[in-house]
């Protein structure tokens, strides 16, 4: 139990740090050129889409079942990934993806667009996040299935 909690915590710290650093880089790049101000906050959509892809990939990998096989070929496989442990899934899916992607930030950003009267921008942002996120999750799931077979 404590090991599972620690795995989620470690994944969450790494995911939050990655998100923070991507945000800093995006803001720095946008601040360098006033023509880029219209792209402010779109890094959240990119993070959510990438996180959806990662989470979809993880969802496509079966959870390992402990098997005791002492045969010499038991560790050999022609596949890169066959399965992941439940704890690894907790670390990567719940911890990392849970803190890396942010629906709450996305929601506040949509409200910000709407409060400024930027309805079309809000709708396009909603579409990019939802369609892009679902599409990326679907792609990640299929990539995992192709790798595993």
mmCIF file of N, CA and C in Angstrom, residues 22-46 105 109-110 112-113 116 118 121 125 129:
data_model
loop_
_atom_site.group_PDB
_atom_site.id
_atom_site.type_symbol
_atom_site.label_atom_id
_atom_site.label_comp_id
_atom_site.label_asym_id
_atom_site.label_seq_id
_atom_site.Cartn_x
_atom_site.Cartn_y
_atom_site.Cartn_z
ATOM 1 N N UNK A 22 7.373 23.023 -19.181
ATOM 2 C CA UNK A 22 6.812 23.276 -20.516
ATOM 3 C C UNK A 22 6.106 24.626 -20.524
ATOM 4 N N UNK A 23 5.365 24.932 -19.462
ATOM 5 C CA UNK A 23 4.697 26.226 -19.355
ATOM 6 C C UNK A 23 5.676 27.381 -19.349
ATOM 7 N N UNK A 24 6.764 27.238 -18.613
ATOM 8 C CA UNK A 24 7.789 28.299 -18.576
ATOM 9 C C UNK A 24 8.402 28.508 -19.954
ATOM 10 N N UNK A 25 8.717 27.426 -20.623
ATOM 11 C CA UNK A 25 9.318 27.527 -21.965
ATOM 12 C C UNK A 25 8.338 28.183 -22.927
ATOM 13 N N UNK A 26 7.076 27.766 -22.887
ATOM 14 C CA UNK A 26 6.060 28.343 -23.778
ATOM 15 C C UNK A 26 5.906 29.841 -23.519
ATOM 16 N N UNK A 27 5.813 30.232 -22.264
ATOM 17 C CA UNK A 27 5.658 31.651 -21.948
ATOM 18 C C UNK A 27 6.876 32.458 -22.376
ATOM 19 N N UNK A 28 8.049 31.897 -22.193
ATOM 20 C CA UNK A 28 9.275 32.591 -22.592
ATOM 21 C C UNK A 28 9.312 32.785 -24.107
ATOM 22 N N UNK A 29 8.964 31.750 -24.858
ATOM 23 C CA UNK A 29 8.965 31.852 -26.325
ATOM 24 C C UNK A 29 7.920 32.854 -26.808
ATOM 25 N N UNK A 30 6.747 32.838 -26.186
ATOM 26 C CA UNK A 30 5.680 33.757 -26.583
ATOM 27 C C UNK A 30 6.070 35.191 -26.254
ATOM 28 N N UNK A 31 6.686 35.407 -25.102
ATOM 29 C CA UNK A 31 7.078 36.756 -24.688
ATOM 30 C C UNK A 31 8.146 37.352 -25.601
ATOM 31 N N UNK A 32 8.907 36.532 -26.294
ATOM 32 C CA UNK A 32 9.955 37.017 -27.192
ATOM 33 C C UNK A 32 9.404 37.688 -28.442
ATOM 34 N N UNK A 33 8.171 37.381 -28.797
ATOM 35 C CA UNK A 33 7.592 37.919 -30.026
ATOM 36 C C UNK A 33 6.127 38.282 -29.786
ATOM 37 N N UNK A 34 5.801 39.592 -29.805
ATOM 38 C CA UNK A 34 4.413 40.015 -29.548
ATOM 39 C C UNK A 34 3.392 39.403 -30.507
ATOM 40 N N UNK A 35 3.811 38.952 -31.674
ATOM 41 C CA UNK A 35 2.883 38.323 -32.621
ATOM 42 C C UNK A 35 2.382 36.976 -32.101
ATOM 43 N N UNK A 36 3.088 36.427 -31.138
ATOM 44 C CA UNK A 36 2.730 35.110 -30.598
ATOM 45 C C UNK A 36 1.732 35.183 -29.447
ATOM 46 N N UNK A 37 1.331 36.373 -29.007
ATOM 47 C CA UNK A 37 0.450 36.491 -27.844
ATOM 48 C C UNK A 37 -0.849 35.724 -28.031
ATOM 49 N N UNK A 38 -1.308 35.574 -29.249
ATOM 50 C CA UNK A 38 -2.556 34.837 -29.478
ATOM 51 C C UNK A 38 -2.405 33.342 -29.153
ATOM 52 N N UNK A 39 -1.172 32.875 -29.026
ATOM 53 C CA UNK A 39 -0.923 31.468 -28.716
ATOM 54 C C UNK A 39 -0.793 31.206 -27.215
ATOM 55 N N UNK A 40 -0.877 32.279 -26.410
ATOM 56 C CA UNK A 40 -0.759 32.117 -24.974
ATOM 57 C C UNK A 40 -1.815 31.140 -24.483
ATOM 58 N N UNK A 41 -1.453 30.244 -23.649
ATOM 59 C CA UNK A 41 -2.292 29.206 -23.033
ATOM 60 C C UNK A 41 -2.505 27.980 -23.917
ATOM 61 N N UNK A 42 -2.137 28.007 -25.174
ATOM 62 C CA UNK A 42 -2.337 26.835 -26.014
ATOM 63 C C UNK A 42 -1.405 25.689 -25.634
ATOM 64 N N UNK A 43 -0.368 25.991 -24.870
ATOM 65 C CA UNK A 43 0.493 24.895 -24.422
ATOM 66 C C UNK A 43 -0.288 23.921 -23.537
ATOM 67 N N UNK A 44 -1.329 24.411 -22.861
ATOM 68 C CA UNK A 44 -2.157 23.524 -22.046
ATOM 69 C C UNK A 44 -2.843 22.483 -22.925
ATOM 70 N N UNK A 45 -3.342 22.923 -24.074
ATOM 71 C CA UNK A 45 -3.967 21.972 -24.998
ATOM 72 C C UNK A 45 -2.941 20.943 -25.468
ATOM 73 N N UNK A 46 -1.736 21.398 -25.786
ATOM 74 C CA UNK A 46 -0.683 20.469 -26.231
ATOM 75 C C UNK A 46 -0.339 19.474 -25.126
ATOM 76 N N UNK A 105 -7.158 23.667 -15.288
ATOM 77 C CA UNK A 105 -6.542 24.813 -15.951
ATOM 78 C C UNK A 105 -7.217 25.066 -17.287
ATOM 79 N N UNK A 109 -9.143 28.479 -18.465
ATOM 80 C CA UNK A 109 -8.722 29.183 -19.676
ATOM 81 C C UNK A 109 -9.891 29.389 -20.630
ATOM 82 N N UNK A 110 -10.773 28.400 -20.752
ATOM 83 C CA UNK A 110 -11.973 28.558 -21.588
ATOM 84 C C UNK A 110 -12.839 29.686 -21.035
ATOM 85 N N UNK A 112 -11.835 32.183 -19.341
ATOM 86 C CA UNK A 112 -11.132 33.432 -19.636
ATOM 87 C C UNK A 112 -11.417 33.931 -21.042
ATOM 88 N N UNK A 113 -11.400 33.022 -22.011
ATOM 89 C CA UNK A 113 -11.724 33.402 -23.393
ATOM 90 C C UNK A 113 -13.155 33.925 -23.479
ATOM 91 N N UNK A 116 -13.803 37.407 -22.102
ATOM 92 C CA UNK A 116 -13.288 38.472 -22.968
ATOM 93 C C UNK A 116 -14.080 38.572 -24.260
ATOM 94 N N UNK A 118 -14.351 36.211 -26.494
ATOM 95 C CA UNK A 118 -13.663 35.458 -27.545
ATOM 96 C C UNK A 118 -14.312 34.076 -27.695
ATOM 97 N N UNK A 121 -12.705 31.644 -30.252
ATOM 98 C CA UNK A 121 -11.442 31.132 -29.722
ATOM 99 C C UNK A 121 -11.720 30.065 -28.655
ATOM 100 N N UNK A 125 -10.675 26.170 -28.940
ATOM 101 C CA UNK A 125 -9.835 25.625 -27.867
ATOM 102 C C UNK A 125 -10.476 24.368 -27.272
ATOM 103 N N UNK A 129 -8.807 20.589 -27.551
ATOM 104 C CA UNK A 129 -8.560 19.757 -26.374
ATOM 105 C C UNK A 129 -9.339 18.459 -26.416
#
